[in-house]
Coordinates of C-alpha atoms in Angstrom, one line a residue:
Chain F
E16 CA 19.1 9.2 11.1
P17 CA 15.5 9.5 12.1
E18 CA 13.6 6.2 12.5
V19 CA 10.2 4.8 13.4
T20 CA 10.1 3.3 16.8
Q21 CA 7.6 0.8 18.3
T22 CA 6.8 -0.4 21.8
P23 CA 6.6 -2.9 23.2
S24 CA 8.9 -5.2 21.1
H25 CA 7.0 -8.2 22.4
Q26 CA 3.6 -8.6 24.0
V27 CA 1.8 -11.7 25.3
T28 CA -1.8 -11.5 26.1
Q29 CA -4.8 -13.7 26.9
M30 CA -7.6 -14.1 24.3
G31 CA -10.3 -11.5 24.8
Q32 CA -8.0 -8.9 26.3
E33 CA -7.4 -5.5 24.8
V34 CA -4.0 -4.6 23.6
I35 CA -2.5 -1.3 22.5
L36 CA 0.5 -1.2 20.2
R37 CA 2.4 2.0 20.1
C38 CA 4.4 3.7 17.4
V39 CA 6.4 6.9 17.2
P40 CA 6.6 7.8 13.5
I41 CA 9.4 9.9 12.0
S42 CA 8.7 13.5 13.0
N43 CA 7.3 15.7 10.2
H44 CA 5.9 12.6 8.5
L45 CA 2.2 13.0 7.8
Y46 CA 1.0 9.5 6.6
F47 CA 0.9 6.6 9.0
Y48 CA 0.3 2.9 8.5
W49 CA -0.1 -0.4 10.2
Y50 CA 0.8 -3.7 8.6
R51 CA 0.9 -7.2 10.1
Q52 CA 2.8 -10.4 9.3
I53 CA 1.5 -13.6 10.5
L54 CA 4.3 -16.1 11.0
G55 CA 5.4 -17.6 7.7
Q56 CA 3.0 -15.4 5.7
K57 CA 3.1 -12.1 3.7
V58 CA 3.2 -8.7 5.1
E59 CA -0.4 -7.4 4.9
F60 CA -1.7 -3.9 4.9
L61 CA -4.1 -3.1 7.8
V62 CA -4.8 0.7 7.7
S63 CA -3.5 4.1 6.6
F64 CA -4.1 7.3 8.5
Y65 CA -3.7 10.9 7.4
N66 CA -4.9 14.2 8.7
N67 CA -6.4 12.5 11.8
E68 CA -8.6 10.1 9.9
I69 CA -8.4 6.7 8.3
S70 CA -7.7 7.1 4.6
E71 CA -7.9 3.4 3.7
K72 CA -8.4 0.1 5.5
S73 CA -8.3 -3.6 4.6
E74 CA -10.9 -6.3 5.2
I75 CA -8.7 -7.4 8.1
F76 CA -9.3 -4.1 9.9
D77 CA -12.7 -4.8 11.4
D78 CA -14.5 -3.3 14.3
Q79 CA -12.1 -4.9 16.7
F80 CA -9.3 -2.6 15.5
S81 CA -8.9 1.1 15.9
V82 CA -6.1 3.6 15.4
E83 CA -5.5 6.9 17.1
R84 CA -3.0 9.7 17.1
P85 CA -3.5 10.8 20.7
D86 CA -0.8 13.5 20.5
G87 CA 1.7 15.0 18.1
S88 CA 4.1 12.1 18.2
N89 CA 2.4 8.7 18.9
F90 CA 0.3 6.6 16.7
T91 CA -1.5 3.6 18.2
L92 CA -3.2 0.5 17.1
K93 CA -5.8 -1.0 19.5
I94 CA -7.2 -4.4 19.3
R95 CA -10.3 -4.5 21.6
S96 CA -10.8 -8.2 22.2
T97 CA -7.9 -10.2 20.9
K98 CA -8.3 -13.6 19.2
L99 CA -5.8 -16.3 18.7
E100 CA -5.5 -15.4 15.0
D101 CA -4.3 -11.9 15.9
S102 CA -1.0 -13.4 16.8
A103 CA 1.5 -11.7 14.4
M104 CA 4.2 -9.2 14.0
Y105 CA 2.7 -5.7 13.7
F106 CA 4.7 -3.1 11.8
C107 CA 4.1 0.6 11.9
A108 CA 5.3 2.8 9.0
S109 CA 5.3 6.4 8.1
R110 CA 6.0 8.6 5.1
G111 CA 6.4 12.3 4.4
L112 CA 4.5 14.7 2.2
A113 CA 2.7 13.6 -1.0
G114 CA 5.5 13.0 -3.5
A115 CA 7.7 11.4 -0.9
E116 CA 6.3 7.9 -1.4
T117 CA 8.7 5.8 0.6
Q118 CA 7.3 4.2 3.7
Y119 CA 9.8 3.7 6.6
F120 CA 9.0 0.8 8.8
G121 CA 9.5 0.3 12.5
P122 CA 11.1 -2.8 14.0
G123 CA 7.7 -4.3 14.8
T124 CA 5.8 -5.6 17.8
R125 CA 5.5 -9.4 18.1
L126 CA 2.0 -10.1 19.6
L127 CA 1.2 -13.5 21.0
V128 CA -2.4 -14.3 21.9
L129 CA -2.8 -17.3 24.2
Chain M
A28 CA -6.2 -4.9 -7.7
Q29 CA -2.4 -4.8 -7.3
S30 CA -0.5 -8.0 -6.5
V31 CA 3.1 -9.1 -6.3
T32 CA 4.6 -12.5 -6.9
Q33 CA 8.0 -13.7 -5.8
P34 CA 8.4 -17.1 -7.5
D35 CA 11.3 -18.2 -5.4
I36 CA 10.6 -19.0 -1.7
H37 CA 14.2 -20.0 -0.9
I38 CA 17.5 -19.3 -2.7
T39 CA 20.8 -20.7 -1.6
V40 CA 23.9 -18.9 -2.9
S41 CA 27.6 -19.2 -2.2
E42 CA 29.4 -16.3 -0.7
G43 CA 30.9 -14.2 -3.5
A44 CA 28.5 -15.5 -6.1
S45 CA 25.9 -13.3 -7.8
L46 CA 22.3 -13.1 -6.7
E47 CA 19.1 -12.4 -8.5
L48 CA 15.7 -12.3 -6.9
R49 CA 12.6 -12.3 -9.1
C50 CA 9.6 -10.1 -8.6
N51 CA 6.6 -9.8 -10.9
Y52 CA 3.8 -7.4 -10.2
S53 CA 0.3 -6.7 -11.4
Y54 CA -0.9 -3.2 -11.5
G55 CA -3.1 -1.1 -13.9
A56 CA -0.8 2.0 -14.1
T57 CA 2.8 2.8 -13.5
P58 CA 3.6 1.4 -10.2
Y59 CA 5.9 2.5 -7.4
L60 CA 8.1 -0.5 -6.7
F61 CA 10.2 -1.3 -3.6
W62 CA 12.5 -3.9 -2.3
Y63 CA 12.8 -4.3 1.5
V64 CA 15.0 -6.7 3.5
Q65 CA 14.2 -8.3 6.8
S66 CA 16.9 -9.8 8.9
P67 CA 15.9 -12.4 11.5
G68 CA 14.0 -10.7 14.3
Q69 CA 14.3 -7.3 12.6
G70 CA 12.0 -4.9 10.9
L71 CA 11.8 -4.0 7.2
Q72 CA 14.7 -2.0 5.8
L73 CA 14.3 -0.3 2.5
L74 CA 16.9 -1.4 -0.1
L75 CA 15.8 0.6 -3.1
K76 CA 12.8 2.0 -4.9
Y77 CA 11.6 2.9 -8.4
F78 CA 9.1 5.7 -9.1
S79 CA 10.0 6.8 -12.6
G80 CA 12.9 7.6 -14.9
D81 CA 16.0 5.4 -15.2
T82 CA 14.8 1.8 -15.1
L83 CA 18.0 0.6 -13.4
V84 CA 18.0 1.8 -9.8
Q85 CA 20.8 1.5 -7.3
G86 CA 20.2 0.8 -3.6
I87 CA 22.1 0.3 -0.4
K88 CA 24.4 -2.6 0.4
G89 CA 25.4 -2.9 -3.3
F90 CA 22.0 -4.0 -4.5
E91 CA 20.4 -2.9 -7.8
A92 CA 17.1 -3.6 -9.5
E93 CA 15.8 -3.2 -13.0
F94 CA 12.2 -2.2 -13.9
K95 CA 11.0 -3.9 -17.0
R96 CA 7.5 -2.7 -17.9
S97 CA 7.1 -5.2 -20.8
Q98 CA 7.7 -8.1 -18.4
S99 CA 6.0 -6.5 -15.3
S100 CA 9.1 -7.3 -13.4
F101 CA 11.4 -5.6 -10.9
N102 CA 14.2 -8.1 -10.2
L103 CA 16.8 -7.5 -7.5
R104 CA 20.5 -8.2 -8.1
K105 CA 23.8 -8.2 -6.4
P106 CA 27.0 -9.1 -8.1
S107 CA 28.8 -10.6 -5.1
V108 CA 26.9 -11.8 -2.1
H109 CA 28.3 -11.4 1.5
W110 CA 27.3 -13.7 4.4
S111 CA 25.5 -10.7 6.0
D112 CA 23.1 -10.7 3.0
A113 CA 21.4 -13.8 4.4
A114 CA 17.8 -12.5 5.1
E115 CA 14.3 -12.4 3.7
Y116 CA 13.7 -10.1 0.8
F117 CA 10.3 -8.6 0.0
C118 CA 9.2 -6.9 -3.2
A119 CA 6.3 -4.5 -2.8
V120 CA 4.2 -2.3 -5.1
G121 CA 2.5 0.9 -4.2
R122 CA 0.4 3.5 -5.9
K123 CA 0.0 7.2 -6.0
A124 CA -3.1 7.7 -4.0
A125 CA -4.1 9.2 -0.7
G126 CA -3.6 5.9 1.2
N127 CA -0.7 4.5 -0.9
K128 CA -0.8 1.1 0.8
L129 CA 1.9 -1.3 -0.1
T130 CA 1.2 -4.8 -1.4
F131 CA 3.9 -7.2 -0.6
G132 CA 5.1 -10.4 -2.3
G133 CA 5.5 -13.5 -0.3
G134 CA 9.2 -13.0 0.2
T135 CA 12.4 -14.9 -0.8
R136 CA 14.6 -16.3 1.9
V137 CA 18.3 -16.1 1.0
L138 CA 20.8 -18.5 2.5
V139 CA 24.5 -17.8 2.0
K140 CA 26.9 -20.7 2.0
P141 CA 30.5 -20.1 3.1

Protein backbone atom coordinates (compact mmCIF):
# COMPACT_ATOMS: atom_id res chain seq x y z
CA GLU A 1 0.00 0.00 0.00
CA PRO A 2 1.47 3.38 -0.95
CA GLU A 3 2.47 5.61 1.92
CA VAL A 4 3.94 9.00 2.68
CA THR A 5 7.56 8.85 3.81
CA GLN A 6 9.59 11.46 5.68
CA THR A 7 13.28 11.94 6.35
CA PRO A 8 14.98 12.25 8.70
CA SER A 9 12.98 10.66 11.48
CA HIS A 10 14.83 12.78 14.04
CA GLN A 11 16.91 15.92 13.71
CA VAL A 12 18.77 17.90 16.32
CA THR A 13 20.00 21.35 15.40
CA GLN A 14 21.38 24.48 17.00
CA MET A 15 19.29 27.61 17.27
CA GLY A 16 19.79 29.83 14.23
CA GLN A 17 20.66 26.98 11.90
CA GLU A 18 18.71 26.11 8.77
CA VAL A 19 16.93 22.78 8.53
CA ILE A 20 15.26 21.05 5.63
CA LEU A 21 12.67 18.40 6.30
CA ARG A 22 11.92 16.05 3.45
CA CYS A 23 8.77 14.25 2.42
CA VAL A 24 7.90 11.89 -0.41
CA PRO A 25 4.13 12.07 -0.88
CA ILE A 26 2.10 9.25 -2.38
CA SER A 27 2.73 9.22 -6.09
CA ASN A 28 -0.14 10.67 -8.18
CA HIS A 29 -1.24 12.81 -5.24
CA LEU A 30 -1.55 16.47 -6.07
CA TYR A 31 -2.10 18.27 -2.76
CA PHE A 32 0.58 18.47 -0.12
CA TYR A 33 0.59 19.68 3.45
CA TRP A 34 2.80 20.32 6.43
CA TYR A 35 1.52 20.17 9.99
CA ARG A 36 3.36 20.34 13.28
CA GLN A 37 2.71 19.07 16.78
CA ILE A 38 4.53 20.67 19.65
CA LEU A 39 4.93 18.18 22.48
CA GLY A 40 1.68 17.85 24.41
CA GLN A 41 -0.25 20.15 22.08
CA LYS A 42 -2.62 19.90 19.13
CA VAL A 43 -1.61 19.05 15.62
CA GLU A 44 -1.52 22.42 13.82
CA PHE A 45 -1.77 23.20 10.12
CA LEU A 46 1.20 25.02 8.62
CA VAL A 47 0.77 25.13 4.87
CA SER A 48 -0.91 23.53 1.86
CA PHE A 49 0.62 23.33 -1.59
CA TYR A 50 -0.93 22.64 -4.97
CA ASN A 51 0.15 23.14 -8.54
CA ASN A 52 3.57 24.38 -7.44
CA GLU A 53 2.30 27.13 -5.22
CA ILE A 54 1.09 27.68 -1.70
CA SER A 55 -2.71 27.52 -1.56
CA GLU A 56 -3.08 28.35 2.12
CA LYS A 57 -0.83 29.02 5.09
CA SER A 58 -1.33 29.59 8.77
CA GLU A 59 -0.06 32.43 10.94
CA ILE A 60 2.70 30.12 12.13
CA PHE A 61 4.10 29.90 8.60
CA ASP A 62 6.04 33.15 8.59
CA ASP A 63 9.01 34.28 6.50
CA GLN A 64 11.26 31.79 8.24
CA PHE A 65 9.42 28.93 6.60
CA SER A 66 9.33 27.91 2.97
CA VAL A 67 8.16 24.91 0.99
CA GLU A 68 9.31 23.53 -2.28
CA ARG A 69 8.66 20.67 -4.63
CA PRO A 70 12.10 20.47 -6.21
CA ASP A 71 11.31 17.49 -8.40
CA GLY A 72 8.43 15.18 -9.18
CA SER A 73 8.61 13.26 -5.96
CA ASN A 74 9.94 15.31 -3.04
CA PHE A 75 8.21 17.98 -0.99
CA THR A 76 10.36 19.92 1.44
CA LEU A 77 9.88 22.26 4.38
CA LYS A 78 12.74 24.64 5.12
CA ILE A 79 13.16 26.59 8.30
CA ARG A 80 15.74 29.28 7.65
CA SER A 81 16.85 30.18 11.14
CA THR A 82 15.49 27.82 13.74
CA LYS A 83 14.23 28.97 17.12
CA LEU A 84 13.78 26.97 20.29
CA GLU A 85 10.01 27.10 19.81
CA ASP A 86 10.32 25.33 16.45
CA SER A 87 11.00 22.11 18.35
CA ALA A 88 8.11 19.84 17.38
CA MET A 89 7.05 16.83 15.37
CA TYR A 90 6.51 17.84 11.76
CA PHE A 91 4.08 15.83 9.68
CA CYS A 92 3.78 15.81 5.93
CA ALA A 93 0.49 14.78 4.33
CA SER A 94 -0.80 14.34 0.81
CA ARG A 95 -4.10 13.74 -0.92
CA GLY A 96 -5.28 12.98 -4.40
CA LEU A 97 -7.56 14.77 -6.80
CA ALA A 98 -10.34 17.10 -5.76
CA GLY A 99 -13.10 14.89 -4.43
CA ALA A 100 -10.60 12.62 -2.74
CA GLU A 101 -10.50 14.57 0.48
CA THR A 102 -8.61 12.18 2.70
CA GLN A 103 -5.15 13.30 3.74
CA TYR A 104 -2.57 10.60 4.34
CA PHE A 105 0.12 11.39 6.85
CA GLY A 106 3.74 10.45 7.03
CA PRO A 107 5.40 9.17 10.22
CA GLY A 108 6.79 12.60 11.08
CA THR A 109 10.17 14.20 11.73
CA ARG A 110 10.96 15.06 15.31
CA LEU A 111 12.93 18.31 15.34
CA LEU A 112 14.79 19.40 18.43
CA VAL A 113 16.32 22.88 18.48
CA LEU A 114 18.95 23.46 21.15
CA ALA B 1 -13.51 29.51 11.65
CA GLN B 2 -13.60 25.78 12.12
CA SER B 3 -12.75 24.24 15.48
CA VAL B 4 -12.81 20.84 17.16
CA THR B 5 -13.21 19.99 20.81
CA GLN B 6 -12.41 16.66 22.38
CA PRO B 7 -13.65 17.05 25.95
CA ASP B 8 -11.84 14.03 27.38
CA ILE B 9 -8.06 14.33 27.66
CA HIS B 10 -7.60 10.84 29.09
CA ILE B 11 -9.82 7.78 29.17
CA THR B 12 -8.98 4.51 30.89
CA VAL B 13 -10.90 1.43 29.83
CA SER B 14 -10.62 -2.25 30.64
CA GLU B 15 -9.74 -4.66 27.88
CA GLY B 16 -12.94 -6.04 26.38
CA ALA B 17 -15.03 -3.09 27.50
CA SER B 18 -16.66 -0.64 25.12
CA LEU B 19 -15.12 2.70 24.28
CA GLU B 20 -16.64 6.00 23.22
CA LEU B 21 -14.60 9.09 22.43
CA ARG B 22 -16.37 12.40 22.09
CA CYS B 23 -15.80 14.98 19.42
CA ASN B 24 -17.65 18.24 18.87
CA TYR B 25 -16.97 20.51 15.96
CA SER B 26 -17.80 24.01 14.89
CA TYR B 27 -18.13 24.69 11.20
CA GLY B 28 -20.46 26.80 9.09
CA ALA B 29 -21.32 24.22 6.45
CA THR B 30 -21.36 20.46 6.14
CA PRO B 31 -17.96 19.39 7.37
CA TYR B 32 -15.66 16.61 6.36
CA LEU B 33 -14.88 14.72 9.56
CA PHE B 34 -12.04 12.38 10.36
CA TRP B 35 -10.68 10.29 13.17
CA TYR B 36 -6.96 9.58 13.27
CA VAL B 37 -5.01 7.43 15.71
CA GLN B 38 -1.44 8.01 16.82
CA SER B 39 0.43 5.23 18.58
CA PRO B 40 3.45 6.23 20.66
CA GLY B 41 6.24 7.50 18.43
CA GLN B 42 4.20 6.95 15.31
CA GLY B 43 2.46 9.09 12.73
CA LEU B 44 -1.24 9.65 12.22
CA GLN B 45 -3.24 6.76 10.85
CA LEU B 46 -6.69 7.33 9.42
CA LEU B 47 -9.37 5.32 11.24
CA LEU B 48 -12.43 6.56 9.39
CA LYS B 49 -14.01 9.54 7.69
CA TYR B 50 -17.38 11.12 6.99
CA PHE B 51 -18.12 13.19 3.92
CA SER B 52 -21.83 12.65 3.28
CA GLY B 53 -24.54 10.01 3.20
CA ASP B 54 -25.00 7.41 5.91
CA THR B 55 -24.27 9.07 9.23
CA LEU B 56 -22.85 5.89 10.76
CA VAL B 57 -19.47 5.15 9.26
CA GLN B 58 -17.31 2.09 9.72
CA GLY B 59 -13.57 2.24 9.92
CA ILE B 60 -10.56 0.05 10.42
CA LYS B 61 -9.77 -1.95 13.56
CA GLY B 62 -13.47 -2.34 14.43
CA PHE B 63 -14.11 1.36 15.02
CA GLU B 64 -17.22 3.25 13.99
CA ALA B 65 -18.38 6.83 14.32
CA GLU B 66 -21.71 8.57 14.08
CA PHE B 67 -22.26 12.02 12.65
CA LYS B 68 -25.00 13.94 14.43
CA ARG B 69 -25.60 17.29 12.79
CA SER B 70 -28.04 18.46 15.46
CA GLN B 71 -25.39 17.98 18.15
CA SER B 72 -22.38 18.97 16.01
CA SER B 73 -20.80 15.72 17.11
CA PHE B 74 -18.82 12.90 15.57
CA ASN B 75 -18.21 10.41 18.37
CA LEU B 76 -15.98 7.40 17.91
CA ARG B 77 -16.95 4.01 19.31
CA LYS B 78 -15.60 0.50 19.61
CA PRO B 79 -17.67 -2.30 21.18
CA SER B 80 -14.74 -4.24 22.65
CA VAL B 81 -11.34 -2.69 23.22
CA HIS B 82 -8.08 -4.57 22.73
CA TRP B 83 -4.81 -3.74 24.49
CA SER B 84 -3.40 -2.62 21.14
CA ASP B 85 -5.98 0.17 21.02
CA ALA B 86 -4.01 2.13 23.61
CA ALA B 87 -3.03 5.28 21.72
CA GLU B 88 -3.98 8.89 21.23
CA TYR B 89 -7.03 9.61 19.10
CA PHE B 90 -7.57 12.80 17.18
CA CYS B 91 -10.76 14.10 15.67
CA ALA B 92 -10.35 16.52 12.77
CA VAL B 93 -12.57 18.64 10.58
CA GLY B 94 -11.86 19.67 7.01
CA ARG B 95 -13.66 21.59 4.31
CA LYS B 96 -14.16 21.42 0.61
CA ALA B 97 -11.81 24.12 -0.56
CA ALA B 98 -8.61 24.43 -2.50
CA GLY B 99 -6.44 24.09 0.57
CA ASN B 100 -8.67 21.83 2.61
CA LYS B 101 -6.63 22.19 5.75
CA LEU B 102 -7.53 19.96 8.65
CA THR B 103 -8.25 21.39 12.08
CA PHE B 104 -7.54 18.94 14.86
CA GLY B 105 -8.93 18.52 18.32
CA GLY B 106 -6.62 18.27 21.28
CA GLY B 107 -6.69 14.49 21.29
CA THR B 108 -7.85 11.85 23.76
CA ARG B 109 -5.30 9.48 25.21
CA VAL B 110 -6.73 6.00 25.75
CA LEU B 111 -5.21 3.68 28.33
CA VAL B 112 -6.27 0.03 28.32
CA LYS B 113 -6.21 -1.93 31.58
CA PRO B 114 -5.73 -5.68 31.44
